[in-house]
Amino acid sequence: MNATQTGLLAGLVLGLAASQSFITFLVTLAVGVIGLVVGRALDGRLDLSDVFGRGRDR
């Protein structure tokens, strides 16, 4: 299991810790996406240097 899968799974499990409602579904979806992004960044499949890096030289 790679970091992407682990991040997605952890995010979904954390989202399910809330009560059962439509809001819970949205929270689970949001936390799952956050876990997926973090997992991809740890795997090196997502380049965050454009977001967190220095601005372009003019």
Short mmCIF file of the N, C-alpha and C atoms (twelve columns), coordinates in Angstrom:
data_MODEL
# 
_entry.id   MODEL 
# 
loop_
_atom_site.group_PDB 
_atom_site.id 
_atom_site.type_symbol 
_atom_site.label_atom_id 
_atom_site.label_alt_id 
_atom_site.label_comp_id 
_atom_site.label_asym_id 
_atom_site.label_seq_id 
_atom_site.Cartn_x 
_atom_site.Cartn_y 
_atom_site.Cartn_z 
_atom_site.pdbx_PDB_model_num 
ATOM 1   N N  . MET A 1  0.850   -1.169 0.000   1 
ATOM 2   C CA . MET A 1  0.000   0.000  0.000   1 
ATOM 3   C C  . MET A 1  0.899   1.237  0.000   1 
ATOM 4   N N  . ASN A 2  0.727   2.111  -0.997  1 
ATOM 5   C CA . ASN A 2  1.578   3.285  -1.073  1 
ATOM 6   C C  . ASN A 2  0.982   4.448  -0.281  1 
ATOM 7   N N  . ALA A 3  1.689   5.559  -0.252  1 
ATOM 8   C CA . ALA A 3  1.254   6.702  0.556   1 
ATOM 9   C C  . ALA A 3  -0.041  7.314  0.030   1 
ATOM 10  N N  . THR A 4  -0.280  7.249  -1.267  1 
ATOM 11  C CA . THR A 4  -1.521  7.783  -1.822  1 
ATOM 12  C C  . THR A 4  -2.721  7.014  -1.290  1 
ATOM 13  N N  . GLN A 5  -2.637  5.699  -1.332  1 
ATOM 14  C CA . GLN A 5  -3.736  4.876  -0.833  1 
ATOM 15  C C  . GLN A 5  -3.902  5.032  0.671   1 
ATOM 16  N N  . THR A 6  -2.801  5.094  1.389   1 
ATOM 17  C CA . THR A 6  -2.861  5.265  2.838   1 
ATOM 18  C C  . THR A 6  -3.473  6.602  3.205   1 
ATOM 19  N N  . GLY A 7  -3.090  7.656  2.498   1 
ATOM 20  C CA . GLY A 7  -3.652  8.980  2.766   1 
ATOM 21  C C  . GLY A 7  -5.138  9.031  2.492   1 
ATOM 22  N N  . LEU A 8  -5.574  8.447  1.389   1 
ATOM 23  C CA . LEU A 8  -6.992  8.417  1.063   1 
ATOM 24  C C  . LEU A 8  -7.772  7.624  2.102   1 
ATOM 25  N N  . LEU A 9  -7.265  6.463  2.477   1 
ATOM 26  C CA . LEU A 9  -7.933  5.633  3.470   1 
ATOM 27  C C  . LEU A 9  -8.010  6.331  4.820   1 
ATOM 28  N N  . ALA A 10 -6.922  6.954  5.238   1 
ATOM 29  C CA . ALA A 10 -6.922  7.671  6.520   1 
ATOM 30  C C  . ALA A 10 -7.914  8.825  6.496   1 
ATOM 31  N N  . GLY A 11 -7.971  9.539  5.391   1 
ATOM 32  C CA . GLY A 11 -8.928  10.632 5.280   1 
ATOM 33  C C  . GLY A 11 -10.364 10.154 5.348   1 
ATOM 34  N N  . LEU A 12 -10.665 9.051  4.694   1 
ATOM 35  C CA . LEU A 12 -12.030 8.527  4.727   1 
ATOM 36  C C  . LEU A 12 -12.411 8.009  6.107   1 
ATOM 37  N N  . VAL A 13 -11.480 7.356  6.786   1 
ATOM 38  C CA . VAL A 13 -11.758 6.859  8.135   1 
ATOM 39  C C  . VAL A 13 -11.987 8.020  9.102   1 
ATOM 40  N N  . LEU A 14 -11.178 9.066  8.987   1 
ATOM 41  C CA . LEU A 14 -11.374 10.226 9.844   1 
ATOM 42  C C  . LEU A 14 -12.704 10.909 9.564   1 
ATOM 43  N N  . GLY A 15 -13.107 10.947 8.306   1 
ATOM 44  C CA . GLY A 15 -14.388 11.541 7.964   1 
ATOM 45  C C  . GLY A 15 -15.565 10.746 8.485   1 
ATOM 46  N N  . LEU A 16 -15.439 9.426  8.542   1 
ATOM 47  C CA . LEU A 16 -16.530 8.584  9.045   1 
ATOM 48  C C  . LEU A 16 -16.684 8.662  10.564  1 
ATOM 49  N N  . ALA A 17 -15.727 9.273  11.243  1 
ATOM 50  C CA . ALA A 17 -15.807 9.395  12.694  1 
ATOM 51  C C  . ALA A 17 -16.931 10.341 13.114  1 
ATOM 52  N N  . ALA A 18 -17.428 11.163 12.186  1 
ATOM 53  C CA . ALA A 18 -18.526 12.082 12.489  1 
ATOM 54  C C  . ALA A 18 -19.860 11.329 12.470  1 
ATOM 55  N N  . SER A 19 -20.944 12.014 12.855  1 
ATOM 56  C CA . SER A 19 -22.267 11.380 12.875  1 
ATOM 57  C C  . SER A 19 -22.775 11.161 11.452  1 
ATOM 58  N N  . GLN A 20 -23.794 10.335 11.310  1 
ATOM 59  C CA . GLN A 20 -24.307 9.929  10.008  1 
ATOM 60  C C  . GLN A 20 -25.352 10.920 9.490   1 
ATOM 61  N N  . SER A 21 -24.984 11.730 8.494   1 
ATOM 62  C CA . SER A 21 -25.901 12.664 7.843   1 
ATOM 63  C C  . SER A 21 -25.280 13.114 6.519   1 
ATOM 64  N N  . PHE A 22 -25.969 14.004 5.810   1 
ATOM 65  C CA . PHE A 22 -25.427 14.510 4.556   1 
ATOM 66  C C  . PHE A 22 -24.181 15.347 4.801   1 
ATOM 67  N N  . ILE A 23 -24.183 16.079 5.900   1 
ATOM 68  C CA . ILE A 23 -23.000 16.865 6.270   1 
ATOM 69  C C  . ILE A 23 -21.818 15.929 6.507   1 
ATOM 70  N N  . THR A 24 -22.074 14.782 7.096   1 
ATOM 71  C CA . THR A 24 -21.019 13.789 7.317   1 
ATOM 72  C C  . THR A 24 -20.445 13.315 5.988   1 
ATOM 73  N N  . PHE A 25 -21.313 13.109 5.005   1 
ATOM 74  C CA . PHE A 25 -20.853 12.716 3.678   1 
ATOM 75  C C  . PHE A 25 -19.921 13.769 3.095   1 
ATOM 76  N N  . LEU A 26 -20.293 15.035 3.220   1 
ATOM 77  C CA . LEU A 26 -19.456 16.109 2.691   1 
ATOM 78  C C  . LEU A 26 -18.131 16.212 3.435   1 
ATOM 79  N N  . VAL A 27 -18.174 16.042 4.766   1 
ATOM 80  C CA . VAL A 27 -16.947 16.077 5.556   1 
ATOM 81  C C  . VAL A 27 -16.050 14.905 5.169   1 
ATOM 82  N N  . THR A 28 -16.628 13.728 5.018   1 
ATOM 83  C CA . THR A 28 -15.863 12.546 4.627   1 
ATOM 84  C C  . THR A 28 -15.230 12.744 3.255   1 
ATOM 85  N N  . LEU A 29 -15.974 13.305 2.332   1 
ATOM 86  C CA . LEU A 29 -15.450 13.564 1.001   1 
ATOM 87  C C  . LEU A 29 -14.293 14.566 1.049   1 
ATOM 88  N N  . ALA A 30 -14.464 15.640 1.804   1 
ATOM 89  C CA . ALA A 30 -13.416 16.666 1.892   1 
ATOM 90  C C  . ALA A 30 -12.148 16.117 2.544   1 
ATOM 91  N N  . VAL A 31 -12.300 15.382 3.641   1 
ATOM 92  C CA . VAL A 31 -11.134 14.837 4.336   1 
ATOM 93  C C  . VAL A 31 -10.470 13.753 3.485   1 
ATOM 94  N N  . GLY A 32 -11.253 13.006 2.740   1 
ATOM 95  C CA . GLY A 32 -10.686 12.006 1.838   1 
ATOM 96  C C  . GLY A 32 -9.856  12.643 0.736   1 
ATOM 97  N N  . VAL A 33 -10.345 13.739 0.180   1 
ATOM 98  C CA . VAL A 33 -9.593  14.446 -0.859  1 
ATOM 99  C C  . VAL A 33 -8.308  15.030 -0.286  1 
ATOM 100 N N  . ILE A 34 -8.367  15.573 0.926   1 
ATOM 101 C CA . ILE A 34 -7.160  16.090 1.577   1 
ATOM 102 C C  . ILE A 34 -6.158  14.960 1.781   1 
ATOM 103 N N  . GLY A 35 -6.626  13.814 2.241   1 
ATOM 104 C CA . GLY A 35 -5.747  12.662 2.417   1 
ATOM 105 C C  . GLY A 35 -5.137  12.196 1.110   1 
ATOM 106 N N  . LEU A 36 -5.924  12.241 0.041   1 
ATOM 107 C CA . LEU A 36 -5.424  11.851 -1.279  1 
ATOM 108 C C  . LEU A 36 -4.326  12.796 -1.753  1 
ATOM 109 N N  . VAL A 37 -4.540  14.090 -1.577  1 
ATOM 110 C CA . VAL A 37 -3.544  15.078 -1.998  1 
ATOM 111 C C  . VAL A 37 -2.253  14.921 -1.197  1 
ATOM 112 N N  . VAL A 38 -2.376  14.741 0.115   1 
ATOM 113 C CA . VAL A 38 -1.187  14.557 0.951   1 
ATOM 114 C C  . VAL A 38 -0.449  13.281 0.567   1 
ATOM 115 N N  . GLY A 39 -1.181  12.206 0.328   1 
ATOM 116 C CA . GLY A 39 -0.558  10.949 -0.076  1 
ATOM 117 C C  . GLY A 39 0.169   11.068 -1.402  1 
ATOM 118 N N  . ARG A 40 -0.447  11.752 -2.371  1 
ATOM 119 C CA . ARG A 40 0.217   11.939 -3.668  1 
ATOM 120 C C  . ARG A 40 1.462   12.798 -3.530  1 
ATOM 121 N N  . ALA A 41 1.406   13.803 -2.665  1 
ATOM 122 C CA . ALA A 41 2.582   14.643 -2.449  1 
ATOM 123 C C  . ALA A 41 3.708   13.828 -1.820  1 
ATOM 124 N N  . LEU A 42 3.376   12.940 -0.888  1 
ATOM 125 C CA . LEU A 42 4.397   12.104 -0.255  1 
ATOM 126 C C  . LEU A 42 4.972   11.080 -1.229  1 
ATOM 127 N N  . ASP A 43 4.161   10.613 -2.160  1 
ATOM 128 C CA . ASP A 43 4.640   9.665  -3.176  1 
ATOM 129 C C  . ASP A 43 5.473   10.348 -4.239  1 
ATOM 130 N N  . GLY A 44 5.406   11.653 -4.319  1 
ATOM 131 C CA . GLY A 44 6.123   12.379 -5.352  1 
ATOM 132 C C  . GLY A 44 5.358   12.469 -6.654  1 
ATOM 133 N N  . ARG A 45 4.092   12.144 -6.641  1 
ATOM 134 C CA . ARG A 45 3.267   12.200 -7.844  1 
ATOM 135 C C  . ARG A 45 2.601   13.561 -8.018  1 
ATOM 136 N N  . LEU A 46 2.733   14.427 -7.026  1 
ATOM 137 C CA . LEU A 46 2.112   15.740 -7.078  1 
ATOM 138 C C  . LEU A 46 3.182   16.774 -6.789  1 
ATOM 139 N N  . ASP A 47 3.394   17.684 -7.718  1 
ATOM 140 C CA . ASP A 47 4.425   18.699 -7.565  1 
ATOM 141 C C  . ASP A 47 3.809   19.957 -6.959  1 
ATOM 142 N N  . LEU A 48 4.138   20.229 -5.709  1 
ATOM 143 C CA . LEU A 48 3.599   21.387 -5.018  1 
ATOM 144 C C  . LEU A 48 4.542   22.584 -5.052  1 
ATOM 145 N N  . SER A 49 5.621   22.501 -5.816  1 
ATOM 146 C CA . SER A 49 6.585   23.601 -5.839  1 
ATOM 147 C C  . SER A 49 5.978   24.856 -6.467  1 
ATOM 148 N N  . ASP A 50 5.030   24.700 -7.391  1 
ATOM 149 C CA . ASP A 50 4.380   25.871 -7.976  1 
ATOM 150 C C  . ASP A 50 3.511   26.591 -6.956  1 
ATOM 151 N N  . VAL A 51 2.935   25.859 -6.046  1 
ATOM 152 C CA . VAL A 51 2.064   26.469 -5.040  1 
ATOM 153 C C  . VAL A 51 2.864   27.082 -3.906  1 
ATOM 154 N N  . PHE A 52 3.858   26.335 -3.407  1 
ATOM 155 C CA . PHE A 52 4.598   26.778 -2.236  1 
ATOM 156 C C  . PHE A 52 5.979   27.356 -2.547  1 
ATOM 157 N N  . GLY A 53 6.390   27.280 -3.807  1 
ATOM 158 C CA . GLY A 53 7.729   27.744 -4.192  1 
ATOM 159 C C  . GLY A 53 7.792   29.253 -4.336  1 
ATOM 160 N N  . ARG A 54 8.982   29.714 -4.670  1 
ATOM 161 C CA . ARG A 54 9.180   31.146 -4.906  1 
ATOM 162 C C  . ARG A 54 8.485   31.570 -6.191  1 
ATOM 163 N N  . GLY A 55 8.157   32.860 -6.269  1 
ATOM 164 C CA . GLY A 55 7.550   33.401 -7.473  1 
ATOM 165 C C  . GLY A 55 8.536   33.418 -8.624  1 
ATOM 166 N N  . ARG A 56 8.038   33.611 -9.786  1 
ATOM 167 C CA . ARG A 56 8.898   33.651 -10.978 1 
ATOM 168 C C  . ARG A 56 9.758   34.905 -10.953 1 
ATOM 169 N N  . ASP A 57 10.972  34.763 -11.413 1 
ATOM 170 C CA . ASP A 57 11.854  35.923 -11.536 1 
ATOM 171 C C  . ASP A 57 11.384  36.765 -12.713 1 
ATOM 172 N N  . ARG A 58 11.394  38.066 -12.517 1 
ATOM 173 C CA . ARG A 58 10.893  38.952 -13.584 1 
ATOM 174 C C  . ARG A 58 12.010  39.510 -14.377 1 
# 
